[in-house]
Amino acid sequence: MSTVKYPEVQNYIGGAFESNGQNKMDVHSPISGELISTMPLSSGSDLDKAVQAAEAAYPSWSETPVKERVQVFFRYKKLMEEHIQELAELVSVENGKTLGEATAEVEKSIELTEFACSMPQLIGGELMEVSKGVECRIEHKPLGVVASIAPFNFPHMVPHWTLPNAIALGNTMVMKPSEKVPISANRIAAMLKEAGLPDGVFNIVNGDKEIVEAICAHPGIKAVSFVGSTKVAQIVYKAATSTLKRCLALGGAKNHLIVLPDAHVDMTASNVVASMSGCAGQRCMAAAQMVGVGPVDHIIEKMIEEAKKIIPGENLGSVISKEAKDRIEGYITDAENAGATVLVDGRNWTVDGQEGGYYVGPTIIDHVTPDMAIAKEEVFGPVISIIRTKDLDEAIELENSSPYGNAAAVFTQSGGLARQVMERASAGMIGVNIGVPVPREPFSFGGWNDSKFGVCDITGKSSIEFWTQLKKTTTKWNADAKTNWMS
Ligand code: NAD
């Protein structure tokens, strides 16, 4: 018998939680398969209401000086710190990642909020006397009502890629969380209210693709940010820009880790295995493909040792659903049938006491060839395939041939060879002896190629350009004017 662990997920509109209509969807924990809540499948009229609330809040919020706007985020950051354990437990239950990973996720939300708190220092604007008595000035002005659409893999952090910066910059927002993990967003809304965010500045409309389509078409929304798979990122980018909105759509990934024979064995093996298995491989920055250049068997031996220390249900979380587990295991079986060698096999795992959960163990597959599906498509599970190449040129060509371009990394002790990868890899985020090269604030996060559509990155300084428009003012005053009440 299932138990509902969390209250019903609700929409959050104009500062109030509200249930809508009849259409509900069940929310299950992937750890156990248990029913943990229900979520509304909202309609276009719910979105209209949320946009109206955001429009109503916009004049006052956008006119509030930035130094005052960020005070909300200073208080909000403190609340997150005080409640980190509770927030992390929720992330773990709804997403399936381990408590340690969930805690790290909330810590990242805190860091992202900290960055938003420094907005007054970052958007000071520019002023110059361009000719005698004539001044030009530039200011960052908000856009209006903006939307943020999130994926399942980081229920707390990905909303914080967008909401603190967009709102601190004076916009008001409608967020659509992933229907697979909608509970954390309700907690975020409650905490923002407690921190003093005025009603209507942040709103949530829950739902599935119907709400995403309505967001892209809505005339009241000025900009749309999206994080999810490449297929949907393309749909969203085309739909949002066809209604002349600004759009930034982050897509999927197939990250290549190039391992050279001179790489530090222990560090490389532990980094590669942690990158491919952390968050059960459900990270857009996860290692998906190792490119072994020349004789790297000694490193692969060590990777096997490391992978065997990772046990589902202990230090490895679940994947998001039964469909995900079946898809991941299908890729492994297809690769094996096509001639690859499964060195560590994560198929058919069950965890005692959590038989209804969706677990895949760490998996290392050697002698994968570029034509196999596992080499070309995003698997999004704790699986790494190894392709062997004779030299670095061939390895870089392989990386360059991927349609994606989120991250790439090189493991070597040679600065010169590392530099070749830094220069020639076709990816937005590069790691040297780092398996998950996520830039820390204030550096921006964003990929290239089919991993991102639109200009700007989603975090850091680059995101300021996405969430604002520049106002350029030129002034000239008559310095000889006689009517000067100040003197
Ligand atoms: P997804 O694309 O299935 O869903 C993302 C969002 O789009 C959800 O809110 C969902 O409701 C909505 N959606 C789904 N299908 C839709 C459709 N046909 N039309 C309109 N909207 C639709 O992604 P996911 O499975 O939730 O997340 C995993 C994916 O996200 C992976 O591909 C991963 O690489 C990617 N991701 C990328 C980044 C990045 O920074 N590039 C970060 C996190 C996740």
Short mmCIF file of C-alpha atoms and ligand atoms in Angstrom, two decimals:
data_model
loop_
_atom_site.label_atom_id
_atom_site.label_comp_id
_atom_site.label_asym_id
_atom_site.label_seq_id
_atom_site.Cartn_x
_atom_site.Cartn_y
_atom_site.Cartn_z
CA MET A 1 0.00 0.00 0.00
CA SER A 2 1.47 3.35 -1.05
CA THR A 3 1.69 6.30 1.28
CA VAL A 4 1.45 9.94 0.21
CA LYS A 5 4.47 11.50 1.84
CA TYR A 6 4.13 15.12 0.76
CA PRO A 7 1.06 17.35 0.50
CA GLU A 8 -0.48 17.80 -2.91
CA VAL A 9 1.68 19.96 -5.19
CA GLN A 10 -0.06 23.23 -6.02
CA ASN A 11 0.32 26.11 -8.41
CA TYR A 12 1.65 29.29 -6.86
CA ILE A 13 0.08 32.40 -8.30
CA GLY A 14 0.12 35.95 -6.98
CA GLY A 15 1.62 34.81 -3.67
CA ALA A 16 -1.00 32.10 -2.97
CA PHE A 17 -0.93 28.34 -3.36
CA GLU A 18 -3.93 27.04 -5.20
CA SER A 19 -5.31 23.74 -6.38
CA ASN A 20 -6.73 23.67 -9.85
CA GLY A 21 -9.56 21.63 -11.34
CA GLN A 22 -9.75 17.91 -11.75
CA ASN A 23 -6.65 16.98 -13.68
CA LYS A 24 -3.99 15.52 -11.43
CA MET A 25 -0.94 13.41 -12.02
CA ASP A 26 0.68 11.04 -9.52
CA VAL A 27 4.24 11.72 -8.37
CA HIS A 28 6.32 8.68 -7.42
CA SER A 29 9.66 8.46 -5.65
CA PRO A 30 12.15 6.67 -7.90
CA ILE A 31 13.92 5.33 -4.81
CA SER A 32 11.04 3.04 -3.92
CA GLY A 33 8.43 3.53 -6.62
CA GLU A 34 6.05 4.77 -3.90
CA LEU A 35 3.39 7.36 -4.54
CA ILE A 36 4.55 10.50 -2.72
CA SER A 37 2.24 13.25 -3.98
CA THR A 38 -0.01 14.42 -6.76
CA MET A 39 0.47 17.34 -9.10
CA PRO A 40 -1.97 19.50 -11.07
CA LEU A 41 -1.95 19.27 -14.85
CA SER A 42 -2.69 22.94 -15.38
CA SER A 43 -4.36 24.51 -18.38
CA GLY A 44 -3.77 27.61 -20.47
CA SER A 45 -6.13 29.59 -18.24
CA ASP A 46 -3.93 28.83 -15.18
CA LEU A 47 -0.98 30.18 -17.14
CA ASP A 48 -2.97 33.30 -18.08
CA LYS A 49 -3.67 33.88 -14.41
CA ALA A 50 -0.01 33.48 -13.47
CA VAL A 51 1.12 35.85 -16.23
CA GLN A 52 -1.46 38.42 -15.09
CA ALA A 53 -0.14 38.15 -11.51
CA ALA A 54 3.43 38.58 -12.77
CA GLU A 55 2.39 41.54 -14.93
CA ALA A 56 0.66 43.19 -11.97
CA ALA A 57 3.77 42.78 -9.79
CA TYR A 58 6.18 44.01 -12.47
CA PRO A 59 5.88 47.83 -12.27
CA SER A 60 6.59 48.01 -8.57
CA TRP A 61 9.27 45.28 -8.55
CA SER A 62 11.13 46.63 -11.58
CA GLU A 63 11.13 50.12 -10.06
CA THR A 64 12.49 48.87 -6.73
CA PRO A 65 16.21 49.75 -6.62
CA VAL A 66 18.43 46.73 -7.20
CA LYS A 67 20.11 47.23 -3.81
CA GLU A 68 16.70 46.70 -2.20
CA ARG A 69 15.68 43.83 -4.49
CA VAL A 70 18.70 41.77 -3.50
CA GLN A 71 17.88 42.11 0.21
CA VAL A 72 15.21 39.45 -0.39
CA PHE A 73 17.90 37.11 -1.68
CA PHE A 74 20.21 37.72 1.26
CA ARG A 75 17.34 36.61 3.54
CA TYR A 76 16.42 33.73 1.21
CA LYS A 77 20.00 32.45 1.17
CA LYS A 78 20.00 32.35 4.97
CA LEU A 79 16.73 30.42 5.00
CA MET A 80 18.16 27.83 2.60
CA GLU A 81 21.21 27.45 4.80
CA GLU A 82 19.02 26.94 7.86
CA HIS A 83 16.83 24.35 6.10
CA ILE A 84 19.46 22.61 3.99
CA GLN A 85 18.82 19.17 5.48
CA GLU A 86 15.08 19.31 4.85
CA LEU A 87 15.54 20.66 1.29
CA ALA A 88 18.11 17.97 0.49
CA GLU A 89 15.89 15.17 1.81
CA LEU A 90 13.09 16.35 -0.43
CA VAL A 91 15.37 16.46 -3.48
CA SER A 92 16.60 12.96 -2.69
CA VAL A 93 13.11 11.51 -2.29
CA GLU A 94 11.64 13.05 -5.43
CA ASN A 95 14.67 12.71 -7.71
CA GLY A 96 16.39 9.57 -6.40
CA LYS A 97 19.90 10.95 -5.88
CA THR A 98 21.76 10.23 -2.65
CA LEU A 99 21.41 12.56 0.31
CA GLY A 100 25.02 13.70 -0.13
CA GLU A 101 24.40 14.58 -3.79
CA ALA A 102 21.15 16.33 -2.88
CA THR A 103 22.93 18.37 -0.21
CA ALA A 104 25.56 19.40 -2.77
CA GLU A 105 22.73 20.40 -5.11
CA VAL A 106 21.18 22.73 -2.52
CA GLU A 107 24.64 24.13 -1.73
CA LYS A 108 24.91 25.04 -5.39
CA SER A 109 21.51 26.80 -5.21
CA ILE A 110 22.93 28.80 -2.31
CA GLU A 111 25.99 29.74 -4.36
CA LEU A 112 23.80 30.81 -7.28
CA THR A 113 21.71 32.98 -4.94
CA GLU A 114 24.90 34.49 -3.50
CA PHE A 115 25.84 35.55 -7.03
CA ALA A 116 22.45 37.25 -7.48
CA CYS A 117 23.11 39.16 -4.24
CA SER A 118 26.08 40.82 -5.95
CA MET A 119 23.93 42.25 -8.79
CA PRO A 120 24.30 45.87 -7.54
CA GLN A 121 28.07 45.53 -8.03
CA LEU A 122 27.63 43.93 -11.46
CA ILE A 123 25.11 46.23 -13.13
CA GLY A 124 26.47 49.60 -12.12
CA GLY A 125 26.13 50.77 -15.71
CA GLU A 126 28.41 53.18 -17.53
CA LEU A 127 28.54 56.93 -17.81
CA MET A 128 30.86 59.13 -19.88
CA GLU A 129 31.03 62.75 -20.92
CA VAL A 130 31.28 62.11 -24.66
CA SER A 131 31.60 65.78 -25.63
CA LYS A 132 31.53 68.98 -23.60
CA GLY A 133 28.34 68.95 -21.51
CA VAL A 134 26.99 65.82 -23.22
CA GLU A 135 26.80 62.53 -21.33
CA CYS A 136 25.98 59.02 -22.50
CA ARG A 137 24.84 56.44 -20.00
CA ILE A 138 23.99 52.78 -20.22
CA GLU A 139 21.74 50.89 -17.80
CA HIS A 140 20.58 47.26 -17.60
CA LYS A 141 16.78 47.29 -17.57
CA PRO A 142 14.59 44.21 -16.99
CA LEU A 143 12.47 42.69 -19.74
CA GLY A 144 9.12 42.16 -18.01
CA VAL A 145 7.48 38.79 -17.32
CA VAL A 146 9.87 35.93 -18.09
CA ALA A 147 9.44 32.15 -17.98
CA SER A 148 11.68 29.33 -16.82
CA ILE A 149 11.11 25.67 -17.76
CA ALA A 150 13.02 23.02 -15.81
CA PRO A 151 14.08 19.36 -16.24
CA PHE A 152 13.91 16.53 -13.70
CA ASN A 153 17.57 16.00 -12.87
CA PHE A 154 18.17 18.96 -10.53
CA PRO A 155 14.80 19.87 -8.95
CA HIS A 156 16.35 22.51 -6.70
CA MET A 157 19.46 23.76 -8.50
CA VAL A 158 18.20 24.28 -12.06
CA PRO A 159 15.38 26.61 -10.89
CA HIS A 160 18.19 28.59 -9.21
CA TRP A 161 20.09 28.87 -12.48
CA THR A 162 17.38 31.33 -13.52
CA LEU A 163 15.20 32.67 -10.73
CA PRO A 164 17.66 34.59 -8.50
CA ASN A 165 19.36 36.41 -11.37
CA ALA A 166 16.24 37.10 -13.43
CA ILE A 167 14.31 38.38 -10.42
CA ALA A 168 17.18 40.33 -8.84
CA LEU A 169 17.51 42.07 -12.20
CA GLY A 170 13.91 43.29 -11.90
CA ASN A 171 11.93 40.76 -13.94
CA THR A 172 8.93 38.83 -12.66
CA MET A 173 8.74 35.11 -13.41
CA VAL A 174 6.51 32.15 -14.17
CA MET A 175 8.22 28.81 -13.61
CA LYS A 176 7.20 25.40 -14.91
CA PRO A 177 8.95 22.64 -12.96
CA SER A 178 9.41 19.15 -14.35
CA GLU A 179 6.29 17.06 -13.79
CA LYS A 180 8.59 14.27 -12.59
CA VAL A 181 9.93 16.34 -9.65
CA PRO A 182 7.47 19.15 -8.90
CA ILE A 183 7.63 19.18 -5.08
CA SER A 184 10.85 21.15 -4.48
CA ALA A 185 9.53 24.13 -6.46
CA ASN A 186 6.62 24.53 -4.01
CA ARG A 187 9.12 24.67 -1.17
CA ILE A 188 11.17 27.27 -3.09
CA ALA A 189 8.07 29.46 -3.50
CA ALA A 190 7.16 29.23 0.20
CA MET A 191 10.68 30.16 1.20
CA LEU A 192 10.86 33.13 -1.19
CA LYS A 193 7.63 34.41 0.34
CA GLU A 194 9.06 33.98 3.83
CA ALA A 195 12.14 35.94 2.68
CA GLY A 196 9.85 38.83 1.73
CA LEU A 197 9.52 38.50 -2.05
CA PRO A 198 6.42 40.50 -3.00
CA ASP A 199 3.42 38.50 -4.23
CA GLY A 200 3.32 37.91 -7.98
CA VAL A 201 7.06 38.32 -8.55
CA PHE A 202 7.56 34.54 -8.64
CA ASN A 203 4.82 32.16 -9.80
CA ILE A 204 4.59 28.44 -10.53
CA VAL A 205 2.36 26.71 -13.05
CA ASN A 206 2.64 22.92 -12.95
CA GLY A 207 1.94 20.75 -15.92
CA ASP A 208 3.36 18.93 -18.88
CA LYS A 209 4.14 19.88 -22.46
CA GLU A 210 0.81 21.66 -22.85
CA ILE A 211 1.99 24.38 -20.43
CA VAL A 212 5.35 24.62 -22.20
CA GLU A 213 3.57 25.19 -25.50
CA ALA A 214 1.31 27.80 -23.88
CA ILE A 215 4.36 29.60 -22.41
CA CYS A 216 6.05 29.76 -25.82
CA ALA A 217 2.89 31.20 -27.39
CA HIS A 218 1.88 33.60 -24.59
CA PRO A 219 1.97 37.26 -25.66
CA GLY A 220 2.59 38.46 -22.09
CA ILE A 221 5.90 36.58 -21.73
CA LYS A 222 8.99 38.39 -22.97
CA ALA A 223 11.70 35.73 -22.57
CA VAL A 224 11.83 31.96 -22.11
CA SER A 225 14.63 29.92 -20.62
CA PHE A 226 14.54 26.15 -20.98
CA VAL A 227 16.71 23.33 -19.66
CA GLY A 228 16.08 19.76 -20.83
CA SER A 229 16.69 17.38 -23.72
CA THR A 230 17.92 18.58 -27.11
CA LYS A 231 14.74 17.40 -28.84
CA VAL A 232 12.53 19.56 -26.61
CA ALA A 233 15.07 22.43 -26.50
CA GLN A 234 14.74 22.68 -30.27
CA ILE A 235 10.93 22.62 -30.10
CA VAL A 236 10.92 25.33 -27.41
CA TYR A 237 13.52 27.51 -29.14
CA LYS A 238 11.59 27.42 -32.44
CA ALA A 239 8.20 28.00 -30.78
CA ALA A 240 9.33 30.83 -28.48
CA THR A 241 11.29 32.70 -31.14
CA SER A 242 8.43 32.28 -33.65
CA THR A 243 6.39 34.49 -31.31
CA LEU A 244 9.38 36.89 -31.20
CA LYS A 245 10.50 36.10 -27.65
CA ARG A 246 14.05 36.03 -26.45
CA CYS A 247 14.93 32.37 -25.82
CA LEU A 248 17.80 30.43 -24.29
CA ALA A 249 17.31 26.67 -24.50
CA LEU A 250 19.84 24.27 -23.02
CA GLY A 251 19.76 20.73 -24.38
CA GLY A 252 21.27 17.30 -23.82
CA ALA A 253 24.88 16.19 -23.89
CA LYS A 254 27.36 13.49 -24.80
CA ASN A 255 30.50 14.51 -22.96
CA HIS A 256 33.83 13.09 -24.11
CA LEU A 257 36.69 12.50 -21.65
CA ILE A 258 39.99 12.04 -23.47
CA VAL A 259 42.39 9.92 -21.42
CA LEU A 260 46.08 9.86 -22.36
CA PRO A 261 48.47 7.11 -21.24
CA ASP A 262 50.53 9.53 -19.10
CA ALA A 263 47.51 10.54 -16.99
CA HIS A 264 47.78 10.19 -13.20
CA VAL A 265 46.24 6.75 -12.72
CA ASP A 266 44.42 7.07 -9.39
CA MET A 267 43.19 10.60 -9.94
CA THR A 268 41.99 9.86 -13.47
CA ALA A 269 40.22 6.63 -12.59
CA SER A 270 38.39 8.11 -9.61
CA ASN A 271 37.45 11.28 -11.54
CA VAL A 272 36.15 9.43 -14.59
CA VAL A 273 34.12 6.97 -12.51
CA ALA A 274 32.72 9.73 -10.28
CA SER A 275 31.78 11.75 -13.35
CA MET A 276 29.93 8.91 -15.05
CA SER A 277 28.17 7.57 -11.95
CA GLY A 278 27.43 10.69 -9.84
CA CYS A 279 23.69 11.44 -9.67
CA ALA A 280 23.30 8.03 -11.37
CA GLY A 281 24.74 9.54 -14.55
CA GLN A 282 21.77 11.89 -14.85
CA ARG A 283 23.85 15.05 -15.20
CA CYS A 284 24.25 16.99 -18.39
CA MET A 285 27.92 17.27 -17.35
CA ALA A 286 28.40 13.52 -16.80
CA ALA A 287 31.14 11.60 -18.57
CA ALA A 288 29.39 9.58 -21.26
CA GLN A 289 32.27 8.57 -23.46
CA MET A 290 35.87 7.95 -22.57
CA VAL A 291 38.28 8.19 -25.47
CA GLY A 292 41.29 6.08 -24.56
CA VAL A 293 44.34 7.21 -26.54
CA GLY A 294 46.98 4.47 -27.02
CA PRO A 295 47.88 2.17 -24.12
CA VAL A 296 45.45 3.05 -21.31
CA ASP A 297 44.61 -0.44 -19.98
CA HIS A 298 46.32 0.32 -16.66
CA ILE A 299 43.87 3.21 -16.14
CA ILE A 300 40.86 1.12 -17.17
CA GLU A 301 41.90 -1.58 -14.64
CA LYS A 302 41.82 1.04 -11.90
CA MET A 303 38.45 2.36 -13.13
CA ILE A 304 36.99 -1.15 -12.81
CA GLU A 305 38.25 -1.28 -9.21
CA GLU A 306 36.68 2.13 -8.46
CA ALA A 307 33.36 1.25 -10.12
CA LYS A 308 33.04 -1.90 -8.03
CA LYS A 309 33.05 0.25 -4.88
CA ILE A 310 29.83 1.94 -6.02
CA ILE A 311 26.74 0.16 -4.78
CA PRO A 312 23.18 1.13 -5.76
CA GLY A 313 21.09 2.05 -2.74
CA GLU A 314 24.25 2.81 -0.74
CA ASN A 315 26.45 5.34 -2.51
CA LEU A 316 24.56 5.40 -5.82
CA GLY A 317 21.02 6.71 -6.19
CA SER A 318 18.26 5.54 -8.48
CA VAL A 319 17.46 6.66 -11.99
CA ILE A 320 14.25 8.62 -12.45
CA SER A 321 11.80 5.99 -13.74
CA LYS A 322 11.25 2.47 -15.01
CA GLU A 323 11.35 3.83 -18.57
CA ALA A 324 14.77 5.35 -17.86
CA LYS A 325 16.08 2.08 -16.37
CA ASP A 326 14.80 0.10 -19.38
CA ARG A 327 16.27 2.61 -21.83
CA ILE A 328 19.71 2.58 -20.15
CA GLU A 329 19.84 -1.22 -19.90
CA GLY A 330 18.70 -1.42 -23.54
CA TYR A 331 21.70 0.64 -24.64
CA ILE A 332 24.06 -1.68 -22.71
CA THR A 333 22.53 -4.81 -24.24
CA ASP A 334 22.59 -3.37 -27.76
CA ALA A 335 26.25 -2.41 -27.38
CA GLU A 336 27.11 -5.90 -26.13
CA ASN A 337 25.21 -7.49 -29.02
CA ALA A 338 27.10 -5.22 -31.43
CA GLY A 339 30.47 -6.53 -30.16
CA ALA A 340 31.43 -4.24 -27.27
CA THR A 341 32.82 -5.72 -24.03
CA VAL A 342 30.90 -5.04 -20.81
CA LEU A 343 33.63 -4.79 -18.15
CA VAL A 344 31.39 -3.77 -15.26
CA ASP A 345 27.71 -4.58 -15.67
CA GLY A 346 25.01 -2.55 -13.89
CA ARG A 347 21.99 -4.31 -15.37
CA ASN A 348 19.33 -6.09 -13.31
CA TRP A 349 20.05 -4.45 -9.98
CA THR A 350 17.51 -4.49 -7.19
CA VAL A 351 18.00 -3.00 -3.75
CA ASP A 352 16.77 -4.95 -0.75
CA GLY A 353 13.83 -3.22 0.87
CA GLN A 354 13.39 -0.93 -2.17
CA GLU A 355 12.40 -3.48 -4.77
CA GLY A 356 10.05 -0.96 -6.41
CA GLY A 357 12.93 1.49 -7.03
CA TYR A 358 14.71 2.01 -10.35
CA TYR A 359 18.39 1.17 -9.94
CA VAL A 360 21.15 0.73 -12.48
CA GLY A 361 24.67 -0.07 -11.27
CA PRO A 362 27.82 1.56 -12.63
CA THR A 363 28.65 0.20 -16.06
CA ILE A 364 31.88 0.32 -18.06
CA ILE A 365 31.81 -0.84 -21.67
CA ASP A 366 35.03 -1.17 -23.64
CA HIS A 367 35.70 -1.41 -27.37
CA VAL A 368 32.67 0.63 -28.32
CA THR A 369 32.82 1.85 -31.91
CA PRO A 370 31.56 5.23 -33.15
CA ASP A 371 28.76 3.67 -35.21
CA MET A 372 27.03 2.10 -32.16
CA ALA A 373 23.91 3.79 -30.75
CA ILE A 374 25.56 4.01 -27.33
CA ALA A 375 28.34 6.12 -28.87
CA LYS A 376 25.99 8.53 -30.59
CA GLU A 377 22.97 9.03 -28.34
CA GLU A 378 22.55 10.42 -24.84
CA VAL A 379 22.15 7.45 -22.45
CA PHE A 380 21.67 9.52 -19.26
CA GLY A 381 22.58 6.75 -16.83
CA PRO A 382 25.66 5.57 -14.86
CA VAL A 383 27.31 4.18 -17.97
CA ILE A 384 30.56 5.00 -19.73
CA SER A 385 31.55 3.63 -23.09
CA ILE A 386 35.21 3.50 -24.07
CA ILE A 387 36.33 4.12 -27.62
CA ARG A 388 40.02 3.48 -28.38
CA THR A 389 42.01 5.75 -30.69
CA LYS A 390 45.62 5.57 -31.87
CA ASP A 391 46.48 9.21 -31.24
CA LEU A 392 45.24 12.54 -29.87
CA ASP A 393 44.22 13.90 -33.29
CA GLU A 394 41.86 10.99 -33.79
CA ALA A 395 40.46 11.49 -30.26
CA ILE A 396 39.80 15.18 -30.86
CA GLU A 397 38.19 14.44 -34.24
CA LEU A 398 35.88 12.00 -32.49
CA GLU A 399 34.91 14.60 -29.90
CA ASN A 400 34.38 17.18 -32.63
CA SER A 401 32.08 14.81 -34.58
CA SER A 402 29.51 14.72 -31.76
CA PRO A 403 26.51 16.93 -32.46
CA TYR A 404 26.47 17.92 -28.78
CA GLY A 405 28.97 20.23 -27.09
CA ASN A 406 28.28 20.66 -23.42
CA ALA A 407 31.55 19.51 -21.81
CA ALA A 408 34.81 17.82 -22.79
CA ALA A 409 37.78 16.90 -20.64
CA VAL A 410 41.34 15.68 -20.98
CA PHE A 411 43.37 13.67 -18.49
CA THR A 412 47.12 13.98 -18.90
CA GLN A 413 50.22 15.25 -17.13
CA SER A 414 51.38 17.07 -20.26
CA GLY A 415 50.47 20.76 -20.39
CA GLY A 416 51.05 20.88 -24.15
CA LEU A 417 48.68 18.02 -24.91
CA ALA A 418 46.06 19.39 -22.49
CA ARG A 419 46.29 22.71 -24.29
CA GLN A 420 45.55 21.06 -27.64
CA VAL A 421 42.27 19.73 -26.22
CA MET A 422 41.44 23.07 -24.58
CA GLU A 423 41.88 24.75 -27.98
CA ARG A 424 40.33 22.19 -30.29
CA ALA A 425 37.46 20.53 -28.37
CA SER A 426 34.08 21.68 -29.66
CA ALA A 427 32.38 22.16 -26.31
CA GLY A 428 31.42 25.08 -24.09
CA MET A 429 32.97 23.77 -20.87
CA ILE A 430 36.39 22.13 -20.80
CA GLY A 431 38.02 20.17 -18.00
CA VAL A 432 41.71 19.46 -17.55
CA ASN A 433 42.06 16.56 -15.12
CA ILE A 434 38.49 17.32 -13.99
CA GLY A 435 35.60 15.00 -14.83
CA VAL A 436 32.73 17.42 -14.21
CA PRO A 437 34.00 20.86 -15.30
CA VAL A 438 31.07 22.93 -14.05
CA PRO A 439 32.19 26.57 -13.82
CA ARG A 440 31.67 28.03 -10.34
CA GLU A 441 30.06 31.46 -9.93
CA PRO A 442 30.74 34.09 -11.28
CA PHE A 443 31.78 32.04 -14.34
CA SER A 444 28.95 31.23 -16.72
CA PHE A 445 27.42 27.81 -17.45
CA GLY A 446 26.51 26.86 -21.01
CA GLY A 447 27.39 24.46 -23.79
CA TRP A 448 27.82 24.73 -27.55
CA ASN A 449 26.29 23.09 -30.62
CA ASP A 450 23.15 21.01 -29.95
CA SER A 451 23.63 21.45 -26.19
CA LYS A 452 22.47 25.07 -26.34
CA PHE A 453 20.27 27.17 -28.59
CA GLY A 454 20.35 30.94 -28.28
CA VAL A 455 23.01 33.40 -27.23
CA CYS A 456 24.33 34.02 -23.68
CA ASP A 457 24.89 31.45 -20.95
CA ILE A 458 22.35 30.62 -18.30
CA THR A 459 24.31 31.57 -15.18
CA GLY A 460 27.05 33.98 -14.17
CA LYS A 461 27.80 37.31 -15.78
CA SER A 462 26.63 36.19 -19.22
CA SER A 463 23.09 35.62 -17.92
CA ILE A 464 22.80 39.32 -17.10
CA GLU A 465 22.73 40.05 -20.83
CA PHE A 466 19.97 37.48 -21.34
CA TRP A 467 17.70 38.80 -18.58
CA THR A 468 18.10 42.51 -19.35
CA GLN A 469 18.04 45.03 -22.18
CA LEU A 470 20.31 48.03 -22.36
CA LYS A 471 18.91 51.53 -22.09
CA LYS A 472 21.20 54.14 -23.64
CA THR A 473 20.52 57.73 -22.58
CA THR A 474 22.27 60.82 -23.93
CA THR A 475 21.88 64.06 -21.95
CA LYS A 476 22.81 67.67 -22.49
CA TRP A 477 22.09 70.44 -20.01
CA ASN A 478 22.63 74.13 -20.40
CA ALA A 479 25.27 74.87 -17.76
CA ASP A 480 24.63 78.62 -18.05
CA ALA A 481 20.93 78.37 -17.09
CA LYS A 482 19.95 81.14 -14.67
CA THR A 483 17.12 79.27 -12.91
CA ASN A 484 19.07 77.18 -10.43
CA TRP A 485 17.02 76.67 -7.27
CA MET A 486 19.77 74.67 -5.66
CA SER A 487 22.13 77.61 -5.29
P1 NAD B 1 12.82 16.91 -21.08
O1 NAD B 1 13.28 17.63 -22.29
O2 NAD B 1 12.06 15.64 -21.27
O3 NAD B 1 11.86 17.85 -20.19
C1 NAD B 1 12.25 19.15 -19.83
C2 NAD B 1 10.99 20.01 -19.71
O4 NAD B 1 10.30 20.05 -20.97
C3 NAD B 1 9.99 19.47 -18.68
O5 NAD B 1 9.53 20.54 -17.89
C4 NAD B 1 8.89 18.85 -19.53
O6 NAD B 1 7.61 18.98 -18.95
C5 NAD B 1 8.95 19.62 -20.83
N1 NAD B 1 8.62 18.82 -22.02
C6 NAD B 1 8.85 17.49 -22.21
N2 NAD B 1 8.46 17.12 -23.45
C7 NAD B 1 8.01 18.23 -24.06
C8 NAD B 1 7.50 18.50 -25.37
N3 NAD B 1 7.38 17.55 -26.28
N4 NAD B 1 7.12 19.76 -25.67
C9 NAD B 1 7.25 20.76 -24.75
N5 NAD B 1 7.73 20.55 -23.50
C10 NAD B 1 8.11 19.32 -23.16
O7 NAD B 1 14.11 16.69 -20.16
P2 NAD B 1 14.23 15.83 -18.83
O8 NAD B 1 14.12 14.39 -19.16
O9 NAD B 1 13.37 16.39 -17.78
O10 NAD B 1 15.73 16.17 -18.41
C11 NAD B 1 16.86 15.47 -18.87
C12 NAD B 1 17.49 16.15 -20.06
O11 NAD B 1 17.85 17.48 -19.71
C13 NAD B 1 18.78 15.48 -20.52
O12 NAD B 1 18.80 15.47 -21.92
C14 NAD B 1 19.87 16.39 -19.97
O13 NAD B 1 21.08 16.35 -20.67
C15 NAD B 1 19.20 17.71 -20.11
N6 NAD B 1 19.81 18.71 -19.24
C16 NAD B 1 20.63 19.63 -19.81
C17 NAD B 1 21.26 20.58 -19.05
C18 NAD B 1 22.20 21.58 -19.67
O14 NAD B 1 22.70 22.41 -18.96
N7 NAD B 1 22.45 21.54 -20.96
C19 NAD B 1 21.06 20.59 -17.67
C20 NAD B 1 20.19 19.66 -17.09
C21 NAD B 1 19.57 18.71 -17.91
#
